[in-house]
PDB file of C-alpha atoms in Angstrom:
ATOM      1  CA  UNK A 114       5.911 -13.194   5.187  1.00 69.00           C
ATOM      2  CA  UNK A 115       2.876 -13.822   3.217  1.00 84.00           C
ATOM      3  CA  UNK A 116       0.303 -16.288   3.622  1.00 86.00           C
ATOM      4  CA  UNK A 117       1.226 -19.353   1.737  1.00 85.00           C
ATOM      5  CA  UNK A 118       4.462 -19.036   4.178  1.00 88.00           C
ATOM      6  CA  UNK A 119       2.898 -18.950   6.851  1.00 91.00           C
ATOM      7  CA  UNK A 120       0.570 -21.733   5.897  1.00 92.00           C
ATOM      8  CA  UNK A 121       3.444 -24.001   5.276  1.00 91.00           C
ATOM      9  CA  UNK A 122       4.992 -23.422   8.435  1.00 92.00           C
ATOM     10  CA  UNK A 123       1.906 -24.725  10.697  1.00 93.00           C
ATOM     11  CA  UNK A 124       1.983 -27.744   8.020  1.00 93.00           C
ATOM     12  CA  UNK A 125       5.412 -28.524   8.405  1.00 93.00           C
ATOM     13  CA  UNK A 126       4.878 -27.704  12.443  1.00 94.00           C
ATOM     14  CA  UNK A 127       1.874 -30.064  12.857  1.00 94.00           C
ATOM     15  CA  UNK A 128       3.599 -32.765  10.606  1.00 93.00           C
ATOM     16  CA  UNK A 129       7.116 -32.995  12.672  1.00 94.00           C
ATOM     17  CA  UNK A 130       5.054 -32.901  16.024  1.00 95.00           C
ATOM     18  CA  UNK A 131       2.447 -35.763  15.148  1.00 94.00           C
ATOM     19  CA  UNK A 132       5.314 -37.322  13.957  1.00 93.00           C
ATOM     20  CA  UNK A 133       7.388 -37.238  16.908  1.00 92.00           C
ATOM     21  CA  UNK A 134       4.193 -38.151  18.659  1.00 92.00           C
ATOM     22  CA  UNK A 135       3.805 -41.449  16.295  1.00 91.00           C
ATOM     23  CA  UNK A 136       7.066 -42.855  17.578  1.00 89.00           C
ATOM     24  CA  UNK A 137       6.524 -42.121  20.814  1.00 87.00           C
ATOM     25  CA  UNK A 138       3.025 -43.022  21.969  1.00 85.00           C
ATOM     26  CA  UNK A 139       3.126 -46.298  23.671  1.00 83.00           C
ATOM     27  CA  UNK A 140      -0.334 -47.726  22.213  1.00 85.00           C
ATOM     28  CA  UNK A 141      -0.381 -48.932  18.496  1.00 87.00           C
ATOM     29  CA  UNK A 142      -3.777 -47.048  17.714  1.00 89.00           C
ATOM     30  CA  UNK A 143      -2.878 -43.497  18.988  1.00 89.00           C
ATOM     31  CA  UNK A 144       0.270 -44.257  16.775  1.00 90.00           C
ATOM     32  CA  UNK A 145      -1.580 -45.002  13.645  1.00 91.00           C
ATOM     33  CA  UNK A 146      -3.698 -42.294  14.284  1.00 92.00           C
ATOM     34  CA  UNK A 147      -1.135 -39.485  14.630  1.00 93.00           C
ATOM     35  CA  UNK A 148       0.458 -40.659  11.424  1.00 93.00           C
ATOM     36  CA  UNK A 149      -2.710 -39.875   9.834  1.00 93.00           C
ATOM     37  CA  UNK A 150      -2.340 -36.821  10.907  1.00 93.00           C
ATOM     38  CA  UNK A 151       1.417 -36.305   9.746  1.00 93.00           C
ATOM     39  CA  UNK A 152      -0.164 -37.731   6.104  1.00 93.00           C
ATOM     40  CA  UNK A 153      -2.741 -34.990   5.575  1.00 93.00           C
ATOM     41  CA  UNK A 154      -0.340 -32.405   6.479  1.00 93.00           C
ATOM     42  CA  UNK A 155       2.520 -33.710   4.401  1.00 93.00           C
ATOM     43  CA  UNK A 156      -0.611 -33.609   2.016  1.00 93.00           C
ATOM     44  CA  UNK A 157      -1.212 -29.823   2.570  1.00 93.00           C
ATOM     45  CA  UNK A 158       1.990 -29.214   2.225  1.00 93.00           C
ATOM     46  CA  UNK A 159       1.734 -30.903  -1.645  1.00 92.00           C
ATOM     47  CA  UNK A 160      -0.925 -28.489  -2.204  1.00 91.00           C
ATOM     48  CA  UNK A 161       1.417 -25.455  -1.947  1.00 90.00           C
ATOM     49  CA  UNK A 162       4.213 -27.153  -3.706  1.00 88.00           C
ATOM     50  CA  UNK A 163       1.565 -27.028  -6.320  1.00 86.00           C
ATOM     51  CA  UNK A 164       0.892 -30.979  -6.498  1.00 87.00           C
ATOM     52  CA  UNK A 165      -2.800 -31.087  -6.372  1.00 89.00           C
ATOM     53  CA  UNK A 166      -3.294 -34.310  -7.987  1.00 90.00           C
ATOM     54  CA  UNK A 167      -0.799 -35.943  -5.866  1.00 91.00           C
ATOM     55  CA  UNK A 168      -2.045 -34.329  -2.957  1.00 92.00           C
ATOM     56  CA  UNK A 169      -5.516 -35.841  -3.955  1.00 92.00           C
ATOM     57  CA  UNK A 170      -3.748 -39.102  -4.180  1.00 91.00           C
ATOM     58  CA  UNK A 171      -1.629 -38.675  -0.590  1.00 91.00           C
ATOM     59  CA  UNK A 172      -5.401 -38.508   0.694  1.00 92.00           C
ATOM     60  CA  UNK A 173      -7.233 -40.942  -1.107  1.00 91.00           C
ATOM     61  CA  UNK A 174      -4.729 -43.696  -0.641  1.00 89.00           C
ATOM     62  CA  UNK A 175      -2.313 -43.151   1.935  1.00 87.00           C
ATOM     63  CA  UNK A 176      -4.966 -41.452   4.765  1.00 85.00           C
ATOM     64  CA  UNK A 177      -7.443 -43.428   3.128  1.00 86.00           C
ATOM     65  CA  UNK A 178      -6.720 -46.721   2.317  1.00 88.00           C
ATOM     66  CA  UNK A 179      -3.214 -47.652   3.835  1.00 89.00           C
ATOM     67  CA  UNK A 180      -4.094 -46.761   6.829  1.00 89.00           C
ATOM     68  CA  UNK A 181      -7.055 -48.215   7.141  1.00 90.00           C
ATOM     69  CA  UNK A 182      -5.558 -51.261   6.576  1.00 89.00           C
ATOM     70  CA  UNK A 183      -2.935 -50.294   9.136  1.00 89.00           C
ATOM     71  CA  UNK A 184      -5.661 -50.076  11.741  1.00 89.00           C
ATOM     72  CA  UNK A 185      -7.832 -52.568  10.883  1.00 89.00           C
ATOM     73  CA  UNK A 186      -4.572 -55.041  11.634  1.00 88.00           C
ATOM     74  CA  UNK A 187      -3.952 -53.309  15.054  1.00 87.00           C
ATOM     75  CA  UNK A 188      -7.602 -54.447  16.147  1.00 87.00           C
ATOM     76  CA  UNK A 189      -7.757 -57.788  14.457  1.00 86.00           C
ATOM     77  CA  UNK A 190      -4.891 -58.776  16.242  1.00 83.00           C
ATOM     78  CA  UNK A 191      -6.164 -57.029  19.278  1.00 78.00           C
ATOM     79  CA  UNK A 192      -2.970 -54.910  20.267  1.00 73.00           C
ATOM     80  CA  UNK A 193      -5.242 -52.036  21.218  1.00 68.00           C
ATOM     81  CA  UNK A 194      -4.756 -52.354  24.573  1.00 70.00           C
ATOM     82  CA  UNK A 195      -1.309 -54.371  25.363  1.00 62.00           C
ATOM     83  CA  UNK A 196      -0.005 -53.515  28.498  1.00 61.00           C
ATOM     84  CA  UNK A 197       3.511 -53.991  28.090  1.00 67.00           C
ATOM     85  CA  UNK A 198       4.755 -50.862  25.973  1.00 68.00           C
ATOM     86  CA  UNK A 199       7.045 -51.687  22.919  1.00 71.00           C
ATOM     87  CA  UNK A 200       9.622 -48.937  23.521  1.00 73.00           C
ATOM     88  CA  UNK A 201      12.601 -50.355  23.534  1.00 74.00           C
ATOM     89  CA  UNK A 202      14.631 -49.310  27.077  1.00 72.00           C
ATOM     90  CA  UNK A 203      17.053 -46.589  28.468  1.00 75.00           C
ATOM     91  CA  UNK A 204      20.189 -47.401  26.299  1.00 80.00           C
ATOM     92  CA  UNK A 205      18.524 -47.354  22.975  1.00 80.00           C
ATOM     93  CA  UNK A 206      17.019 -43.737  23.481  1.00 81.00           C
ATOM     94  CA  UNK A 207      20.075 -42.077  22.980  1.00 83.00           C
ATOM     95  CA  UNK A 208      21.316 -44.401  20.675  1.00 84.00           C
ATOM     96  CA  UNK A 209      18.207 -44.111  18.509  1.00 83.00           C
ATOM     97  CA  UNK A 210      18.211 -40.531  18.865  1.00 85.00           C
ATOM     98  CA  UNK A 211      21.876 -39.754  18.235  1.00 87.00           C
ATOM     99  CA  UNK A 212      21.504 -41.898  15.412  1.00 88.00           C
ATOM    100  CA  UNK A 213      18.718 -40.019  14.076  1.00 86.00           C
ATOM    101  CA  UNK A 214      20.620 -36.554  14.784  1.00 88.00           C
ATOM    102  CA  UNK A 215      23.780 -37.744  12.657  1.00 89.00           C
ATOM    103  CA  UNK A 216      21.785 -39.038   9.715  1.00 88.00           C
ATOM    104  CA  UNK A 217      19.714 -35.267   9.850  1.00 86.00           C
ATOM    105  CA  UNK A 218      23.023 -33.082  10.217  1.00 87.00           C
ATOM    106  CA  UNK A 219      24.104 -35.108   6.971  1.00 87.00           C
ATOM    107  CA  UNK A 220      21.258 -34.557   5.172  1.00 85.00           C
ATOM    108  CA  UNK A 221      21.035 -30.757   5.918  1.00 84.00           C
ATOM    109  CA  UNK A 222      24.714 -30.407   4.846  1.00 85.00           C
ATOM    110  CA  UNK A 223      23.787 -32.087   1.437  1.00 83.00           C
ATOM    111  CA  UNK A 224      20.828 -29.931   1.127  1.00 80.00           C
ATOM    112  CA  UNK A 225      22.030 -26.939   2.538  1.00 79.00           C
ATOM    113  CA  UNK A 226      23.480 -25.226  -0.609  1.00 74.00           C
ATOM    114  CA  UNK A 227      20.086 -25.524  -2.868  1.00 74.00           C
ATOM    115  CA  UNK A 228      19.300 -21.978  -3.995  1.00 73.00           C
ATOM    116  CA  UNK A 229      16.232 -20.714  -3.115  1.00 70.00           C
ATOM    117  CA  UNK A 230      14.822 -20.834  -6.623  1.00 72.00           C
ATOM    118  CA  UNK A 231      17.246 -23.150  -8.918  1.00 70.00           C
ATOM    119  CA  UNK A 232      15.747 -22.405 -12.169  1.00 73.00           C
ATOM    120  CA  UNK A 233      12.743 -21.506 -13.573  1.00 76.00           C
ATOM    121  CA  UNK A 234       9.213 -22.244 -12.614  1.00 77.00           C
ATOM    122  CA  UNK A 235       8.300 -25.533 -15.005  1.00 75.00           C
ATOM    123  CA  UNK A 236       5.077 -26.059 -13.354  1.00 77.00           C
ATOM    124  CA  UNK A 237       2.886 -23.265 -12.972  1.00 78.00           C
ATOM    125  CA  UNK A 238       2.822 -22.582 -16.869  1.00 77.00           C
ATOM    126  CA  UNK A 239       2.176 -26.057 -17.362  1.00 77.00           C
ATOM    127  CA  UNK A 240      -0.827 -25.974 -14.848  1.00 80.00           C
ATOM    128  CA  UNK A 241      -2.086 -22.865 -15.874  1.00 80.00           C
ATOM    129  CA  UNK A 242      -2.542 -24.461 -19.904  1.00 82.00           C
ATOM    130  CA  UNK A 243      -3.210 -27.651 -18.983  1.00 81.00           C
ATOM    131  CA  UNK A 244      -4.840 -27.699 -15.332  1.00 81.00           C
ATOM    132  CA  UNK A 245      -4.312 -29.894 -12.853  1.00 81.00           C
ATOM    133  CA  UNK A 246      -4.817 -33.857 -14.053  1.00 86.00           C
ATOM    134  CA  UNK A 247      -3.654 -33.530 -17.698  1.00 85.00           C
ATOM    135  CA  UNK A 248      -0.117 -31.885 -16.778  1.00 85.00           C
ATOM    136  CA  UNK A 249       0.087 -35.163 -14.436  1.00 87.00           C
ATOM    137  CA  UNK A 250      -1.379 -37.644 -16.422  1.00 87.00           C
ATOM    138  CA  UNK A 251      -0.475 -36.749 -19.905  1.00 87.00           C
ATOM    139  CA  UNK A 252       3.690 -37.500 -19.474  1.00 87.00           C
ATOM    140  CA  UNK A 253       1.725 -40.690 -17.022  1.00 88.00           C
ATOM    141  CA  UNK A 254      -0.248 -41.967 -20.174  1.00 90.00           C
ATOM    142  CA  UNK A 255       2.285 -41.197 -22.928  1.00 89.00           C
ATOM    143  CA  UNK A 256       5.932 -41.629 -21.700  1.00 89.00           C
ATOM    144  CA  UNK A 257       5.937 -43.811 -18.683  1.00 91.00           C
ATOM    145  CA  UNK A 258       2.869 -46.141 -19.743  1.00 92.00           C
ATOM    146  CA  UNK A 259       4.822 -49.149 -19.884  1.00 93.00           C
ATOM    147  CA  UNK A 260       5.832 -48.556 -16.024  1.00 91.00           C
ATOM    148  CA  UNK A 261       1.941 -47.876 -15.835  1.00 92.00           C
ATOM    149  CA  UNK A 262       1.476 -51.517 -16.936  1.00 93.00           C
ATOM    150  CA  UNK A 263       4.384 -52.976 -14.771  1.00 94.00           C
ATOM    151  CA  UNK A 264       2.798 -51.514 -12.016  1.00 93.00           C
ATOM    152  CA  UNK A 265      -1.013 -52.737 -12.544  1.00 93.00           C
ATOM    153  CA  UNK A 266       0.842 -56.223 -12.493  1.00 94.00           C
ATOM    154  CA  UNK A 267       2.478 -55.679  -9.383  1.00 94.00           C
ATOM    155  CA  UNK A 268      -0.060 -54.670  -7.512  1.00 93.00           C
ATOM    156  CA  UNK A 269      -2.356 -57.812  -8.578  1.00 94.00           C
ATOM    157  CA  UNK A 270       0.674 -59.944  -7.699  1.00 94.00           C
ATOM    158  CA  UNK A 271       0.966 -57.950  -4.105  1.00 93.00           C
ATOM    159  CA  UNK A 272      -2.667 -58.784  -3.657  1.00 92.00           C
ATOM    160  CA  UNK A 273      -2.536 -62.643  -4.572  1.00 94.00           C
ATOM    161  CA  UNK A 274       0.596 -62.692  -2.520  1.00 92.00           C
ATOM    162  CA  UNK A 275      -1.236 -60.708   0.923  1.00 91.00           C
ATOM    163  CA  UNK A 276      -4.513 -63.246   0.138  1.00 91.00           C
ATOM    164  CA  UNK A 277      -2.242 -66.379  -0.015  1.00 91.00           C
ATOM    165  CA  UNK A 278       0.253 -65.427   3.027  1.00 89.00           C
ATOM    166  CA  UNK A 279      -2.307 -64.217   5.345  1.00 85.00           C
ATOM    167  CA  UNK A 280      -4.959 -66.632   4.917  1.00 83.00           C
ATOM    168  CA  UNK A 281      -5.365 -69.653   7.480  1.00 75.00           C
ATOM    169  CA  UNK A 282      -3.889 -73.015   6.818  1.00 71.00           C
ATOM    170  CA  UNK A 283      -6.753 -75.345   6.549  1.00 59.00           C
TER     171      UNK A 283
ATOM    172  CA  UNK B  37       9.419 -22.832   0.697  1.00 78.00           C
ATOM    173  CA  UNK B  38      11.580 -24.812  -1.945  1.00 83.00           C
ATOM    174  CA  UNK B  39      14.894 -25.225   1.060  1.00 84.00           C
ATOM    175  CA  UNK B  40      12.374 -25.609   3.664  1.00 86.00           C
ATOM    176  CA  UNK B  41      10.515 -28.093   2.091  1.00 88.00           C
ATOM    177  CA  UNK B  42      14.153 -29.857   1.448  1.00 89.00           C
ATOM    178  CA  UNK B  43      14.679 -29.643   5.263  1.00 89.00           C
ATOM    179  CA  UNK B  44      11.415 -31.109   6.717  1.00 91.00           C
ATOM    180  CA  UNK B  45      11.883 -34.009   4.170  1.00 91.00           C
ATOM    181  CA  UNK B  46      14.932 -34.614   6.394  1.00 91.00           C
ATOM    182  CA  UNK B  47      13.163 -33.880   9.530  1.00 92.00           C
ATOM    183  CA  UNK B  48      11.112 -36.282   8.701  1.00 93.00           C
ATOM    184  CA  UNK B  49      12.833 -39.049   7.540  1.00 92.00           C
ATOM    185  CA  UNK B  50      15.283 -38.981  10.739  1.00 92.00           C
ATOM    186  CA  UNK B  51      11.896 -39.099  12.575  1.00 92.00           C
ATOM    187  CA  UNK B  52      11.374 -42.438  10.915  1.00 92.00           C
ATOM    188  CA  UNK B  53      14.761 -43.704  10.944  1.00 92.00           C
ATOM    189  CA  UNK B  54      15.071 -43.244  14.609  1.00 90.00           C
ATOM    190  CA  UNK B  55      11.105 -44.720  15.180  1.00 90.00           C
ATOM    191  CA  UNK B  56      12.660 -47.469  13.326  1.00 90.00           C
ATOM    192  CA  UNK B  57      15.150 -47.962  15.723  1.00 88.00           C
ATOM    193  CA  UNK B  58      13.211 -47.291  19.075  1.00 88.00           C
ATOM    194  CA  UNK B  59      10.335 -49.354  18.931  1.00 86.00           C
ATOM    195  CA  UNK B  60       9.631 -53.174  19.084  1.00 84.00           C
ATOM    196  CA  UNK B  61       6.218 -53.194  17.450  1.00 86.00           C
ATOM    197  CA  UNK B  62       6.518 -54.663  14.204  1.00 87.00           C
ATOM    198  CA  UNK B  63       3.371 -52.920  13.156  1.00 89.00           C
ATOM    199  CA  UNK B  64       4.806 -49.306  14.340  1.00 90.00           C
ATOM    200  CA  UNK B  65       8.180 -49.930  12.446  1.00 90.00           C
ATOM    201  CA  UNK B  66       6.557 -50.609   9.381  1.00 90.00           C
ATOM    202  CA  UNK B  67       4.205 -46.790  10.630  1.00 91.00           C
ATOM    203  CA  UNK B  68       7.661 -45.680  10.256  1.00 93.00           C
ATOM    204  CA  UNK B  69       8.767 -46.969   7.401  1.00 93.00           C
ATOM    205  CA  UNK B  70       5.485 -45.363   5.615  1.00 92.00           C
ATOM    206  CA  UNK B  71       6.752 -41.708   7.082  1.00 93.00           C
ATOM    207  CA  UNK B  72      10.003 -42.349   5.754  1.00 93.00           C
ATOM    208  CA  UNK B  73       8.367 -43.253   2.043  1.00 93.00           C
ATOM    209  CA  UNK B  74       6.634 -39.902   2.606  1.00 93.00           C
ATOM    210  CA  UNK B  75       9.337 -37.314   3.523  1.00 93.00           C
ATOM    211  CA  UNK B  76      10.806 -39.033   0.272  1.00 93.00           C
ATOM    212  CA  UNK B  77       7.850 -38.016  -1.900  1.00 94.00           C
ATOM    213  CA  UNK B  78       7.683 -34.575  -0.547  1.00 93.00           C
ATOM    214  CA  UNK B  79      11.690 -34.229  -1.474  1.00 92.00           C
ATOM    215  CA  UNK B  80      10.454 -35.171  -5.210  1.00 92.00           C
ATOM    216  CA  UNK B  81       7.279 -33.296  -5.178  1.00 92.00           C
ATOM    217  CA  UNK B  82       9.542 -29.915  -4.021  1.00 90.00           C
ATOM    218  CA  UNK B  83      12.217 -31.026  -6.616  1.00 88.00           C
ATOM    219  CA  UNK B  84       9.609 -31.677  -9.168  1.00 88.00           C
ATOM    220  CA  UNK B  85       8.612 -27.827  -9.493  1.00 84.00           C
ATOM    221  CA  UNK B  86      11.831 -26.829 -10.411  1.00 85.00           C
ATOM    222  CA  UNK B  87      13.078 -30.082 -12.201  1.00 82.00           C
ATOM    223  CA  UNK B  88      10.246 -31.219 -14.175  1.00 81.00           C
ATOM    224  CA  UNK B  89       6.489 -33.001 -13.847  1.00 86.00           C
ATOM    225  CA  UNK B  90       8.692 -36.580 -13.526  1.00 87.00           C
ATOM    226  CA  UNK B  91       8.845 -35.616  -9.617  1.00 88.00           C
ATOM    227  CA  UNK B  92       5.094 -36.023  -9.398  1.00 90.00           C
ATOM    228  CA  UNK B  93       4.923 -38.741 -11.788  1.00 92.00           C
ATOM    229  CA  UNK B  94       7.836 -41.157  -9.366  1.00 92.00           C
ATOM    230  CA  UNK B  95       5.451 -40.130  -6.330  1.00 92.00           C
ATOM    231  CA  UNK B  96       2.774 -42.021  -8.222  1.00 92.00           C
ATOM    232  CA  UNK B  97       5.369 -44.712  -8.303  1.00 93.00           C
ATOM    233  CA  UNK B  98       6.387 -45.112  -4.913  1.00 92.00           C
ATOM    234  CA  UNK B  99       2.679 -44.632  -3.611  1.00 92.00           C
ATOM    235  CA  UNK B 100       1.709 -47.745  -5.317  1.00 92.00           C
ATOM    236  CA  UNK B 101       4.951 -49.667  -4.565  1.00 92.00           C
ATOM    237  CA  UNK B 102       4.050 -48.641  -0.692  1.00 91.00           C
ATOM    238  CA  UNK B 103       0.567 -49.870  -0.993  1.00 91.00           C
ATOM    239  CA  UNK B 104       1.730 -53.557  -2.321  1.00 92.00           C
ATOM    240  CA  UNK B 105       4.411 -53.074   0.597  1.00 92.00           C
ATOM    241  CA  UNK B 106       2.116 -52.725   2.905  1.00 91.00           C
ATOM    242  CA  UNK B 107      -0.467 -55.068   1.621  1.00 91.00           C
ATOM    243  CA  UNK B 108       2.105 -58.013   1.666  1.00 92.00           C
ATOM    244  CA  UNK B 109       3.741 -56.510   4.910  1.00 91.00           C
ATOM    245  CA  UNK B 110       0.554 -56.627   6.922  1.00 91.00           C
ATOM    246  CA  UNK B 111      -0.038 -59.977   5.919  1.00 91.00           C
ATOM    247  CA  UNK B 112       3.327 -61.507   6.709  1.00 89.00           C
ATOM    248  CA  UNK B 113       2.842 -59.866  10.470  1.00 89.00           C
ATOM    249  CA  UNK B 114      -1.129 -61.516  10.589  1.00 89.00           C
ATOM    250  CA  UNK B 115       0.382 -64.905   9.568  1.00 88.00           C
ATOM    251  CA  UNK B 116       3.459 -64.122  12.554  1.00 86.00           C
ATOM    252  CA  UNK B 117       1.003 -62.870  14.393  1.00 87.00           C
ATOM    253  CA  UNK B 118      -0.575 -66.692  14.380  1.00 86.00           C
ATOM    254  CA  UNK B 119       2.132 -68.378  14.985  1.00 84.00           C
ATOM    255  CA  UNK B 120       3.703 -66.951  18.321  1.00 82.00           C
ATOM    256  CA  UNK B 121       0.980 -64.731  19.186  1.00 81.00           C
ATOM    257  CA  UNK B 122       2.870 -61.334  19.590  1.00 80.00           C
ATOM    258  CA  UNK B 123       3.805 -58.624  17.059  1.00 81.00           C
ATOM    259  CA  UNK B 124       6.999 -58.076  19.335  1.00 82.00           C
ATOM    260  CA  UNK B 125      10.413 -58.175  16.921  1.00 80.00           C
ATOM    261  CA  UNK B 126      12.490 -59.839  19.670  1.00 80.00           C
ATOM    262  CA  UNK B 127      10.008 -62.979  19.420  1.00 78.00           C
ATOM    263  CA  UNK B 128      11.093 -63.237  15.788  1.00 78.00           C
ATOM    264  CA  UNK B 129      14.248 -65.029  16.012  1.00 79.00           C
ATOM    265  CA  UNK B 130      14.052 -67.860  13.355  1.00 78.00           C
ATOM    266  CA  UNK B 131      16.682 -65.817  10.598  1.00 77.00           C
ATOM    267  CA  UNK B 132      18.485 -64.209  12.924  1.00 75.00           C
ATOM    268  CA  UNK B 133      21.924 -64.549  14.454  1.00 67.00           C
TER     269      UNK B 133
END
């Protein structure tokens, strides 16, 4: 068991537990917070899938941004501190759990013939001539820059659209 | 790493699936919702080493279509958020059965 193994394991460990913790913990903000943690070590984990750049991203804009956004909602609306916790009661646990259970034991058994190594290794020539941005942004720029485009549009529409819903009726 | 990866990608998105279904907190469900779009993008990103760089490039994808989610998600839940004064989903009756 070498390093990188045993790297992803405490990764993978510390993202299912802050996980589990997220949909547990009764107050919003302790939520929020422990799926920040389950983000930067889902973003470790891109880092020895060899993903760098979108590892970079996973921090920049999902730690960073979304979920700052996520918390600064939580204390506008002032839900820091609610008293009544939002669990739902006895009967849903098991339902919610069960249901979770079935919908994991299916998607082991779909995964659960995948080789070990499928093929060949695509990407670690690819970073080793190109490094880490160009073998990411090059197919980005070239092949898929109409989708580029489509997507600069939506998120200006998203933005006109989260301005004009949330702001106060006059 | 490449079947492991496969298998917390499922860990995690039953984690979200069943936060979905457990809590009442429009807010958290939508918390869960953004796990879910994760253990997605780290099933591409492990596909995407064996499969080609288009792995990486559809997490690019999906991280900006989750951003405008969650831009225009947030602000639905401010403006419901004003009008009965609780996040709580059972308060939210107005389109449902």
């Amino acid at each position: 068991m070498d390093l990188s193994q045993i790297v992803f394991y405490l990764f993978a460990g510390v993202a299912v537990a802050s996980s589990l913790l997220m949909v547990t913990r009764k107050n919003p903000v302790y939520a929020a917070l422990y799926l920040v943690v389950a983000l930067f070590s889902v973003a470790g984990l891109f880092v020895l899938l060899d993903a760098h750049f979108v590892a970079a991203l996973q921090v920049l804009i999902y730690a960073g941004a979304i979920l700052v956004l996520f918390l600064f909602v939580i204390m506008l609306l002032n839900l820091g501190h609610t008293l009544e916790p939002d669990i739902r009661g006895r009967f849903w646990w098991p339902f919610a759990a069960g249901l979770g259970l079935v919908l994991l034991a299916e998607l082991v058994a779909v995964t659960r013939g995948t080789p070990e190594r499928p093929g060949e290794d695509l990407l670690t020539p690819l970073l080793q001539t190109k490094g880490a941005v160009a073998t990411v942004a090059e197919p980005l720029f070239q092949s898929y820059v109409v989708a580029l485009e489509v997507t600069g549009v939506l998120l200006l529409v998203a933005m006109v659209g989260a301005v004009v819903i949330a702001k106060r009726k006059a | 790493m490449f079947t492991e990866s496969l298998m917390l990608s499922a860990v995690l998105f039953a984690i979200g699936v069943a936060g979905v279904l457990l809590r009442r907190n429009a807010i958290v469900m939508f918390m869960c919702i953004e796990l879910m779009l994760n253990a997605v993008n780290l099933f591409l990103v492990a596909v995407s080493k064996y499969a080609g760089i288009e792995g990486q490039i559809f997490v690019m994808f999906v991280m900006t279509v989750a951003a405008a989610e969650a831009a225009v998600g947030l602000a639905i839940i401010i403006s419901i958020y004003r009008h009965y004064e609780s996040v709580d989903v059972r308060n939210f009756r107005l389109l449902r059965w």
